[in-house]
CSV table of C-alpha atoms in Angstrom, one decimal:
chain,number,residue,atom,x,y,z
A,1,MET,CA,-78.2,95.4,41.3
A,2,LYS,CA,-79.7,92.8,43.3
A,3,LYS,CA,-78.8,89.8,41.9
A,4,PHE,CA,-74.8,90.8,42.5
A,5,ASN,CA,-75.5,92.8,46.4
A,6,LYS,CA,-73.9,89.4,48.4
A,7,HIS,CA,-70.9,89.8,45.6
A,8,PHE,CA,-70.0,93.4,46.4
A,9,GLN,CA,-71.0,93.0,49.7
A,10,LYS,CA,-68.5,90.2,49.9
A,11,ILE,CA,-65.3,92.1,48.1
A,12,THR,CA,-66.5,95.7,49.6
A,13,PHE,CA,-65.3,93.4,52.7
A,14,LEU,CA,-62.1,91.6,50.9
A,15,MET,CA,-61.0,95.8,49.4
A,16,PHE,CA,-61.8,97.2,53.5
A,17,SER,CA,-59.8,94.2,55.4
A,18,THR,CA,-57.2,94.2,52.2
A,19,ALA,CA,-58.0,90.2,50.8
A,20,LEU,CA,-57.6,91.2,47.5
A,21,LEU,CA,-55.3,94.9,47.4
A,22,ILE,CA,-52.5,94.6,45.4
A,23,THR,CA,-50.4,97.2,46.2
A,24,SER,CA,-46.8,98.2,45.0
A,25,CYS,CA,-46.2,98.4,49.0
A,26,THR,CA,-47.4,95.7,50.3
A,27,ASN,CA,-46.7,95.2,54.3
A,28,ASP,CA,-49.9,95.8,55.3
A,29,PHE,CA,-51.8,93.3,52.2
A,30,LYS,CA,-52.5,90.3,53.0
A,31,ASN,CA,-51.4,87.9,49.9
A,32,PRO,CA,-54.8,88.1,47.2
A,33,ASN,CA,-53.5,85.2,46.0
A,34,ALA,CA,-53.8,83.6,49.5
A,35,THR,CA,-57.5,85.0,50.4
A,36,THR,CA,-59.6,85.8,47.6
A,37,ASP,CA,-62.7,83.6,46.7
A,38,ALA,CA,-62.7,82.6,43.5
A,39,SER,CA,-66.0,83.8,42.6
A,40,VAL,CA,-64.7,86.4,42.7
A,41,LEU,CA,-62.7,86.5,40.0
A,42,THR,CA,-64.0,83.9,38.4
A,43,SER,CA,-67.6,85.2,37.6
A,44,LYS,CA,-69.0,88.1,36.0
A,45,ASP,CA,-70.9,89.2,39.5
A,46,GLY,CA,-67.9,89.1,41.2
A,47,LEU,CA,-66.4,91.2,38.6
A,48,PHE,CA,-68.8,93.4,38.4
A,49,ALA,CA,-69.0,93.7,42.2
A,50,LEU,CA,-65.6,94.9,42.0
A,51,SER,CA,-66.3,97.0,39.7
A,52,VAL,CA,-68.7,99.1,42.0
A,53,GLY,CA,-65.6,97.9,44.8
A,54,VAL,CA,-62.1,100.5,41.9
A,55,ARG,CA,-64.9,103.0,42.4
A,56,GLN,CA,-65.7,103.0,46.2
A,57,VAL,CA,-61.8,103.4,46.7
A,58,TYR,CA,-60.8,105.5,44.1
A,59,SER,CA,-64.4,107.9,45.1
A,60,THR,CA,-63.8,108.8,48.5
A,61,SER,CA,-60.3,107.5,49.9
A,62,GLY,CA,-59.3,108.7,46.2
A,63,MET,CA,-60.8,111.7,46.4
A,64,ARG,CA,-60.2,112.3,49.9
A,65,TYR,CA,-56.2,112.8,49.0
A,66,ILE,CA,-56.2,113.6,45.8
A,67,ILE,CA,-57.8,116.6,46.8
A,68,GLU,CA,-56.9,117.2,50.1
A,69,THR,CA,-53.4,117.0,49.6
A,70,PRO,CA,-52.1,119.5,46.7
A,71,ALA,CA,-54.6,121.4,48.4
A,72,ALA,CA,-53.7,122.0,50.7
A,73,THR,CA,-49.5,122.5,49.2
A,74,ALA,CA,-51.0,125.2,46.3
A,75,ARG,CA,-52.9,127.2,48.9
A,76,GLU,CA,-56.8,126.4,47.5
A,77,ILE,CA,-57.2,125.1,51.9
A,78,ALA,CA,-55.8,127.0,54.2
A,79,SER,CA,-55.8,125.1,58.1
A,80,THR,CA,-58.1,125.8,60.6
A,81,SER,CA,-58.0,122.9,63.6
A,82,ASP,CA,-54.4,122.2,65.2
A,83,TYR,CA,-54.4,118.5,62.5
A,84,LEU,CA,-51.2,118.2,61.9
A,85,THR,CA,-51.9,116.3,58.4
A,86,VAL,CA,-53.1,119.3,57.3
A,87,THR,CA,-51.0,121.7,58.4
A,88,GLU,CA,-47.7,120.0,57.7
A,89,LEU,CA,-48.8,120.2,54.0
A,90,GLU,CA,-49.3,123.6,54.3
A,91,ASP,CA,-46.4,124.8,56.2
A,92,GLY,CA,-44.1,122.8,53.3
A,93,GLY,CA,-40.3,122.6,53.8
A,94,ASP,CA,-39.7,119.1,55.2
A,95,ILE,CA,-42.7,118.0,54.9
A,96,PRO,CA,-42.3,114.2,57.2
A,97,ASN,CA,-42.4,110.6,55.0
A,98,ILE,CA,-45.7,109.9,57.3
A,99,ASN,CA,-47.8,112.5,56.9
A,100,SER,CA,-51.1,111.2,56.1
A,101,ASP,CA,-51.7,112.6,53.3
A,102,ILE,CA,-49.1,112.0,51.1
A,103,VAL,CA,-49.5,108.1,52.7
A,104,GLY,CA,-53.3,107.8,51.8
A,105,LEU,CA,-52.1,109.6,48.4
A,106,TRP,CA,-50.3,107.9,47.5
A,107,VAL,CA,-51.6,104.4,49.5
A,108,ASN,CA,-55.3,104.2,48.2
A,109,LEU,CA,-54.2,105.5,44.8
A,110,THR,CA,-51.5,102.2,44.0
A,111,ARG,CA,-54.5,99.8,44.9
A,112,VAL,CA,-56.9,101.8,42.5
A,113,MET,CA,-54.6,99.7,40.4
A,114,GLY,CA,-53.5,96.3,41.8
A,115,MET,CA,-56.9,95.9,41.9
A,116,THR,CA,-57.8,97.5,38.6
A,117,GLU,CA,-54.6,95.4,37.1
A,118,SER,CA,-56.4,92.6,37.9
A,119,LEU,CA,-60.1,93.8,37.0
A,120,TYR,CA,-58.7,93.9,33.2
A,121,ASP,CA,-56.6,90.2,33.4
A,122,ALA,CA,-59.6,88.9,35.4
A,123,ALA,CA,-62.2,90.1,32.3
A,124,ASN,CA,-60.0,87.7,29.7
A,125,ASN,CA,-60.3,84.8,31.9
A,126,VAL,CA,-64.5,85.1,32.3
A,127,THR,CA,-66.8,84.1,29.6
A,128,LEU,CA,-68.9,86.8,29.2
A,129,ASP,CA,-70.6,88.9,26.6
A,130,PRO,CA,-67.7,90.4,24.2
A,131,GLY,CA,-69.6,93.9,25.2
A,132,THR,CA,-69.6,93.4,28.7
A,133,LYS,CA,-66.5,91.8,27.9
A,134,SER,CA,-65.4,95.1,26.9
A,135,GLY,CA,-67.4,97.8,28.8
A,136,ILE,CA,-64.5,96.2,32.3
A,137,LYS,CA,-61.9,96.5,30.3
A,138,ALA,CA,-62.0,100.3,29.1
A,139,TYR,CA,-62.9,100.8,32.6
A,140,ALA,CA,-60.6,99.2,34.3
A,141,ASN,CA,-57.9,100.9,31.7
A,142,LEU,CA,-59.6,104.9,33.1
A,143,PHE,CA,-59.5,104.1,36.5
A,144,ARG,CA,-55.5,102.9,36.4
A,145,ALA,CA,-54.9,105.4,33.5
A,146,MET,CA,-56.1,108.1,36.4
A,147,SER,CA,-54.2,106.9,39.7
A,148,ILE,CA,-51.3,106.4,37.9
A,149,GLY,CA,-52.2,110.8,36.5
A,150,ASN,CA,-53.0,111.5,39.1
A,151,LEU,CA,-49.8,109.6,41.3
A,152,SER,CA,-48.0,111.4,38.2
A,153,ILE,CA,-48.7,115.0,39.0
A,154,ASN,CA,-47.9,114.4,42.3
A,155,PHE,CA,-44.7,112.1,42.4
A,156,GLU,CA,-41.4,113.7,40.5
A,157,GLN,CA,-41.3,109.0,39.5
A,158,VAL,CA,-44.4,106.6,40.0
A,159,VAL,CA,-44.9,103.1,39.5
A,160,ILE,CA,-46.7,101.9,36.5
A,161,LYS,CA,-47.5,98.3,37.6
A,162,THR,CA,-48.1,96.3,41.2
A,163,SER,CA,-45.5,93.7,42.2
A,164,LEU,CA,-47.2,91.7,45.3
A,165,ASN,CA,-42.2,91.2,46.1
A,166,ASN,CA,-42.0,94.9,47.3
A,167,ASP,CA,-40.6,95.9,44.4
A,168,ALA,CA,-42.2,97.5,42.0
A,169,ALA,CA,-40.4,99.6,39.2
A,170,PHE,CA,-40.6,103.6,39.4
A,171,VAL,CA,-39.9,105.4,36.3
A,172,PRO,CA,-39.9,109.4,35.9
A,173,ARG,CA,-43.7,111.2,36.2
A,174,GLN,CA,-43.4,112.0,32.1
A,175,GLN,CA,-43.5,108.6,31.7
A,176,GLY,CA,-46.4,107.7,34.1
A,177,LEU,CA,-48.1,110.2,32.5
A,178,LEU,CA,-47.5,108.6,28.8
A,179,GLU,CA,-48.7,105.4,31.1
A,180,ALA,CA,-51.7,107.1,31.0
A,181,VAL,CA,-52.7,107.8,28.0
A,182,ARG,CA,-51.8,104.6,26.3
A,183,LEU,CA,-53.8,102.8,28.4
A,184,LEU,CA,-56.4,105.8,27.6
A,185,ASP,CA,-56.1,105.1,24.6
A,186,GLU,CA,-56.9,101.7,24.8
A,187,ALA,CA,-60.0,101.9,26.5
A,188,LYS,CA,-61.1,104.0,23.6
A,189,THR,CA,-60.0,101.3,21.5
A,190,ILE,CA,-61.8,99.2,23.0
A,191,LEU,CA,-65.3,100.7,23.5
A,192,ALA,CA,-64.6,101.6,19.7
A,193,THR,CA,-64.2,98.5,18.6
A,194,THR,CA,-67.0,96.0,20.6
A,195,PRO,CA,-68.8,98.4,23.0
A,196,ALA,CA,-70.4,98.7,26.3
A,197,SER,CA,-73.0,96.1,27.0
A,198,SER,CA,-75.9,97.8,29.2
A,199,ASP,CA,-75.8,94.7,30.9
A,200,PHE,CA,-72.1,96.8,32.4
A,201,THR,CA,-73.3,99.6,31.8
A,202,ASN,CA,-76.8,99.2,34.0
A,203,SER,CA,-75.1,97.9,36.9
A,204,VAL,CA,-71.6,98.9,37.4
A,205,LEU,CA,-72.0,102.7,35.4
A,206,GLY,CA,-75.0,102.9,37.0
A,207,GLY,CA,-76.4,105.8,34.6
A,208,ARG,CA,-74.0,108.7,36.6
A,209,ILE,CA,-70.6,107.9,34.9
A,210,ASP,CA,-70.1,109.3,31.2
A,211,LEU,CA,-67.7,106.8,29.9
A,212,THR,CA,-66.9,107.5,26.3
A,213,ASN,CA,-66.9,111.2,27.7
A,214,THR,CA,-65.1,110.6,30.8
A,215,ILE,CA,-61.3,109.3,29.0
A,216,ASN,CA,-62.0,111.6,26.3
A,217,LEU,CA,-61.0,114.4,29.1
A,218,MET,CA,-58.9,112.2,30.9
A,219,LEU,CA,-56.5,112.0,27.4
A,220,ALA,CA,-57.1,115.3,27.0
A,221,ARG,CA,-55.9,116.2,30.5
A,222,PHE,CA,-52.9,114.2,30.6
A,223,ASN,CA,-51.2,114.9,26.8
A,224,LEU,CA,-52.0,118.3,27.4
A,225,TYR,CA,-50.0,117.7,31.0
A,226,ALA,CA,-47.2,115.4,29.2
A,227,GLY,CA,-46.5,118.1,26.2
A,228,ASN,CA,-49.0,116.1,23.4
A,229,TYR,CA,-50.5,119.4,22.8
A,230,ASP,CA,-52.5,118.1,19.2
A,231,ALA,CA,-53.7,115.1,21.2
A,232,ALA,CA,-55.0,117.3,23.4
A,233,ILE,CA,-56.3,118.9,21.0
A,234,THR,CA,-58.3,115.9,18.9
A,235,ASN,CA,-59.4,114.3,22.7
A,236,ALA,CA,-60.4,117.5,23.8
A,237,ASN,CA,-63.0,118.9,21.2
A,238,LEU,CA,-64.3,115.1,21.9
A,239,VAL,CA,-65.7,115.9,24.8
A,240,SER,CA,-69.7,116.6,25.0
A,241,ALA,CA,-70.5,120.4,26.5
A,242,THR,CA,-72.7,118.9,28.2
A,243,SER,CA,-71.7,115.5,30.1
A,244,THR,CA,-71.1,114.7,33.2
A,245,SER,CA,-69.4,112.0,34.7
A,246,VAL,CA,-69.6,112.2,38.9
A,247,PHE,CA,-69.0,109.6,42.1
A,248,THR,CA,-72.0,109.6,44.3
A,249,TYR,CA,-72.7,108.8,48.8
A,250,ASP,CA,-74.8,108.2,50.6
A,251,ALA,CA,-74.2,107.3,55.4
A,252,LEU,CA,-71.7,105.1,54.8
A,253,ASN,CA,-69.2,106.3,52.2
A,254,VAL,CA,-69.9,110.3,52.6
A,255,ASN,CA,-68.2,112.8,49.6
A,256,PRO,CA,-65.1,113.5,51.3
A,257,ILE,CA,-64.1,117.2,50.9
A,258,TRP,CA,-67.9,118.3,52.7
A,259,GLU,CA,-66.6,115.2,55.8
A,260,ARG,CA,-63.4,116.8,55.7
A,261,GLY,CA,-64.7,120.6,54.9
A,262,LEU,CA,-68.0,121.0,56.1
A,263,ALA,CA,-69.3,118.3,58.4
A,264,ASN,CA,-67.9,119.9,61.5
A,265,HIS,CA,-68.0,123.4,60.1
A,266,ALA,CA,-71.2,124.4,62.8
A,267,THR,CA,-68.5,123.3,65.8
A,268,GLY,CA,-66.1,125.0,64.3
A,269,ALA,CA,-64.3,121.6,64.2
A,270,ASN,CA,-63.3,121.5,60.5
A,271,PHE,CA,-59.8,120.6,59.2
A,272,PHE,CA,-60.0,123.6,56.2
A,273,LYS,CA,-61.6,126.1,54.5
A,274,PRO,CA,-61.0,127.6,51.3
A,275,GLN,CA,-59.1,130.5,51.3
A,276,ASP,CA,-60.1,133.9,49.8
A,277,ASN,CA,-59.6,135.0,46.2
A,278,PHE,CA,-59.7,130.7,45.0
A,279,GLY,CA,-56.1,130.9,46.9
A,280,LEU,CA,-54.3,134.0,44.1
A,281,PRO,CA,-52.8,136.8,45.3
A,282,THR,CA,-54.9,139.3,45.1
A,283,SER,CA,-52.3,141.8,43.6
A,284,ILE,CA,-52.3,139.4,40.6
A,285,PHE,CA,-55.2,137.6,39.8
A,286,THR,CA,-58.1,139.7,40.3
A,287,PHE,CA,-62.1,138.2,39.6
A,288,ALA,CA,-65.2,140.0,38.4
A,289,ALA,CA,-67.4,140.5,41.8
A,290,ASN,CA,-70.1,138.4,40.3
A,291,ASP,CA,-67.8,135.5,38.8
A,292,GLY,CA,-70.4,132.8,40.2
A,293,ARG,CA,-67.7,130.9,40.3
A,294,LEU,CA,-66.7,132.7,43.4
A,295,SER,CA,-70.2,132.1,44.8
A,296,PHE,CA,-70.4,128.7,43.6
A,297,TYR,CA,-67.9,127.8,45.5
A,298,MET,CA,-67.8,129.7,49.2
A,299,THR,CA,-69.6,131.8,50.7
A,300,PRO,CA,-68.0,135.4,52.7
A,301,GLU,CA,-67.1,134.2,55.8
A,302,ASN,CA,-64.5,137.5,57.3
A,303,ALA,CA,-62.4,134.9,59.1
A,304,THR,CA,-58.4,134.0,59.3
A,305,SER,CA,-56.8,130.6,59.2
A,306,LEU,CA,-54.6,129.9,61.3
A,307,SER,CA,-51.8,131.4,59.5
A,308,GLY,CA,-53.6,134.1,58.3
A,309,TYR,CA,-54.9,133.5,55.7
A,310,ALA,CA,-58.6,134.9,54.8
A,311,VAL,CA,-60.4,131.6,55.0
A,312,GLU,CA,-64.2,131.6,53.4
A,313,THR,CA,-66.9,128.9,53.7
A,314,LEU,CA,-67.3,126.0,51.4
A,315,LYS,CA,-69.8,125.5,49.3
A,316,GLY,CA,-70.0,123.6,45.9
A,317,PHE,CA,-70.3,119.5,45.1
A,318,ASN,CA,-69.8,119.6,48.9
A,319,LEU,CA,-72.2,120.8,50.7
A,320,THR,CA,-73.6,117.5,52.2
A,321,GLN,CA,-72.0,114.4,52.9
A,322,ASN,CA,-74.2,112.9,49.7
A,323,SER,CA,-73.8,115.4,47.3
A,324,PRO,CA,-72.4,114.1,43.9
A,325,MET,CA,-68.8,114.7,42.9
A,326,PRO,CA,-67.9,115.5,39.4
A,327,ILE,CA,-65.3,113.3,37.7
A,328,TYR,CA,-64.3,116.3,35.2
A,329,ILE,CA,-65.6,119.4,34.6
A,330,PRO,CA,-66.6,120.1,31.2
A,331,ASP,CA,-65.3,123.3,30.1
A,332,GLU,CA,-62.1,121.8,31.3
A,333,ALA,CA,-62.3,120.6,28.2
A,334,LYS,CA,-62.8,124.6,26.5
A,335,LEU,CA,-59.6,125.3,29.3
A,336,ILE,CA,-57.5,122.1,27.4
A,337,LEU,CA,-58.0,123.9,24.6
A,338,ALA,CA,-57.7,127.4,24.8
A,339,GLU,CA,-53.5,126.4,27.0
A,340,ALA,CA,-52.6,123.7,24.1
A,341,ASN,CA,-53.3,126.6,21.7
A,342,LEU,CA,-50.8,128.3,23.3
A,343,ARG,CA,-48.3,126.1,24.2
A,344,LYS,CA,-48.2,124.0,20.7
A,345,ALA,CA,-45.1,124.7,18.4
A,346,SER,CA,-47.5,127.3,15.7
A,347,PRO,CA,-49.5,129.2,18.5
A,348,ASN,CA,-52.5,129.7,18.0
A,349,ILE,CA,-54.2,133.0,19.6
A,350,PRO,CA,-57.3,133.3,18.5
A,351,ALA,CA,-58.6,129.7,18.6
A,352,SER,CA,-56.8,129.5,22.4
A,353,VAL,CA,-58.7,132.8,23.4
A,354,ALA,CA,-62.5,131.7,21.3
A,355,ALA,CA,-61.8,128.0,24.0
A,356,LEU,CA,-61.8,130.5,27.0
A,357,ASN,CA,-64.5,133.4,26.2
A,358,GLU,CA,-67.3,129.9,25.9
A,359,VAL,CA,-65.8,129.9,29.5
A,360,LEU,CA,-65.8,133.1,30.8
A,361,THR,CA,-69.6,133.5,29.2
A,362,ASP,CA,-70.1,130.5,30.7
A,363,THR,CA,-74.5,130.5,31.5
A,364,ASN,CA,-75.7,127.6,31.3
A,365,ASP,CA,-72.9,124.6,33.1
A,366,PRO,CA,-74.4,121.4,33.0
A,367,LEU,CA,-72.7,121.4,36.1
A,368,GLY,CA,-74.1,124.5,37.4
A,369,VAL,CA,-70.3,126.5,36.7
A,370,ASN,CA,-71.0,129.8,35.3
A,371,ALA,CA,-68.5,132.8,35.0
A,372,ASN,CA,-71.0,134.3,33.2
A,373,VAL,CA,-68.9,137.5,32.6
A,374,ALA,CA,-67.5,139.6,30.0
A,375,PRO,CA,-64.6,137.7,27.8
A,376,TYR,CA,-61.3,138.1,27.5
A,377,SER,CA,-59.9,141.9,26.9
A,378,GLY,CA,-56.6,142.2,27.6
A,379,ALA,CA,-53.5,141.2,25.8
A,380,MET,CA,-52.7,139.6,22.6
A,381,ASP,CA,-49.7,137.9,23.0
A,382,VAL,CA,-48.9,134.5,25.2
A,383,SER,CA,-47.3,134.5,27.6
A,384,SER,CA,-51.2,137.5,29.0
A,385,VAL,CA,-53.5,135.0,27.5
A,386,LEU,CA,-51.8,132.0,29.4
A,387,LEU,CA,-51.6,133.9,33.1
A,388,GLU,CA,-55.2,134.2,31.9
A,389,ILE,CA,-55.9,130.1,31.2
A,390,TYR,CA,-54.3,129.8,34.8
A,391,LYS,CA,-56.3,132.0,36.4
A,392,ASN,CA,-59.6,130.5,34.7
A,393,ARG,CA,-58.2,127.2,36.4
A,394,ARG,CA,-57.7,128.2,39.4
A,395,ALA,CA,-61.5,128.8,39.7
A,396,GLU,CA,-63.0,126.8,37.5
A,397,LEU,CA,-61.4,123.9,38.4
A,398,TYR,CA,-61.1,124.2,41.9
A,399,LEU,CA,-60.6,121.1,44.6
A,400,SER,CA,-60.2,118.9,40.7
A,401,GLY,CA,-56.5,118.1,42.6
A,402,ASN,CA,-55.2,119.8,39.7
A,403,CYS,CA,-53.6,122.5,41.0
A,404,LEU,CA,-50.7,121.5,41.9
A,405,GLU,CA,-49.6,120.1,39.0
A,406,ASP,CA,-50.2,124.2,37.5
A,407,SER,CA,-48.7,126.1,39.4
A,408,ARG,CA,-45.6,124.1,38.0
A,409,ARG,CA,-46.6,123.8,35.1
A,410,PHE,CA,-47.8,127.9,34.0
A,411,GLY,CA,-44.2,128.8,35.8
A,412,ARG,CA,-45.6,130.1,39.1
A,413,PRO,CA,-43.1,131.3,41.1
A,414,GLN,CA,-39.9,128.5,43.0
A,415,PRO,CA,-41.4,127.5,47.0
A,416,THR,CA,-39.3,129.6,49.6
A,417,PRO,CA,-37.0,126.6,50.9
A,418,GLY,CA,-37.6,125.8,53.6
A,419,SER,CA,-41.3,125.5,55.6
A,420,GLY,CA,-44.1,129.3,56.5
A,421,HIS,CA,-42.8,130.5,53.9
A,422,TYR,CA,-47.6,131.7,53.8
A,423,SER,CA,-46.8,134.2,51.2
A,424,ASP,CA,-45.7,131.5,48.5
A,425,GLU,CA,-48.5,130.2,46.2
A,426,ARG,CA,-47.1,126.5,47.0
A,427,ASN,CA,-44.0,125.4,49.0
A,428,ARG,CA,-42.9,122.4,47.3
A,429,ASN,CA,-42.2,120.9,43.7
A,430,PHE,CA,-43.0,117.3,45.1
A,431,TYR,CA,-44.0,115.2,47.5
A,432,PRO,CA,-41.6,112.7,49.6
A,433,TYR,CA,-42.5,109.6,49.3
A,434,ALA,CA,-44.8,108.4,51.2
A,435,SER,CA,-43.0,105.2,54.7
A,436,LYS,CA,-45.3,102.9,54.1
A,437,GLU,CA,-43.4,102.4,50.1
A,438,ARG,CA,-40.4,103.7,51.9
A,439,ASP,CA,-39.6,101.3,54.1
A,440,ASN,CA,-40.9,98.7,52.3
A,441,ASN,CA,-39.6,98.4,48.3
A,442,PRO,CA,-35.6,99.3,48.5
A,443,ASN,CA,-36.2,100.4,44.2
A,444,THR,CA,-37.7,103.6,46.0
A,445,PRO,CA,-36.0,107.3,45.0
A,446,ALA,CA,-34.9,109.6,47.0
A,447,ASP,CA,-37.2,112.0,48.1
A,448,PRO,CA,-37.1,115.7,45.8
A,449,SER,CA,-35.9,118.5,48.4
A,450,ILE,CA,-38.6,120.5,47.7
């Protein structure tokens, strides 16, 4: 790592001075072709530094908005301050295009897309060891796919390729999900053909990201969301139950959810707190008192939010500024198996319940997310089991950015038009397009009504 530290410092400066960042809306970003130091995109050390920079942007600014934005909309969290951004998301209805969470979600993910496009292309033009080249290209595809996939679960239409001319084309979100799948399949083929070198693995992944298992998990996730159930099952079965991939943080790049939801808890100035019961209505969804996920993710607190929600103290993966944040929860693969086995052409209820029970009875999750409760004992029909899967996805994958997608996909009640309907399980289906995109890209679609 030391040998390219100066390159990392250089690329970090460039990223945050917006010199290298290609995005579909370029109003706030200089042309990278005009200012980028040639060594960044023409040397191995420069590409390693850019790879680390991709992770830095995605894991800090990216993860903040990936998690916080839908969490407020789908009731995982509640606003506990007069900070307008989270309050607007919680109120729902006609959210302004300038809402900083919506802008941050769009801009930071398109930013990562642009960086990974440059990284992938440069890997083809720099003389590299074959395993180093394959590692960089697979890694670039992974982060580009995760960015496109997360845009696709929050917006009706997305961009899948950035443009320097403020004219990026929009495609339906389904096409975005399929593009994420294509990129991940390509990444998988690249690594199968030429495994990543130890040089790349040690310098870029640092022992904290399991590239192969992360690609398989994301393939299972986005195939599920795209309706490719057999492919979701195939890839979920490839995810090791003991594998982990985490983002790490330090004093300069802090855990973004800690910063928003716990850093100022002692003074009462934090922006949000977890909603009780994972934000699910207790009249429909109940958890065993000893469900380990309750005590893992939150500490009971006799408090209410500004809008009257019962709230708790944040725990989980966000206890300190340095707390690692998982890229995925291993048991997500089992929940994907449970769901996909019900949604495929010929539902397999026994296979679904078997996978669900592995989650319910788990006691040795590598990240400590253990329900440790009794197996499923409800009705053995598709609708009943799907409802149980939804409930357990909300608990197991709490604050992972999947809650709004899940609420829609599982057919939870539609939002009431207008704002301030706090009893709704979610208050929007999709977000309006960020003002930074709308003001600069004439291809930006009309905002969805809700």
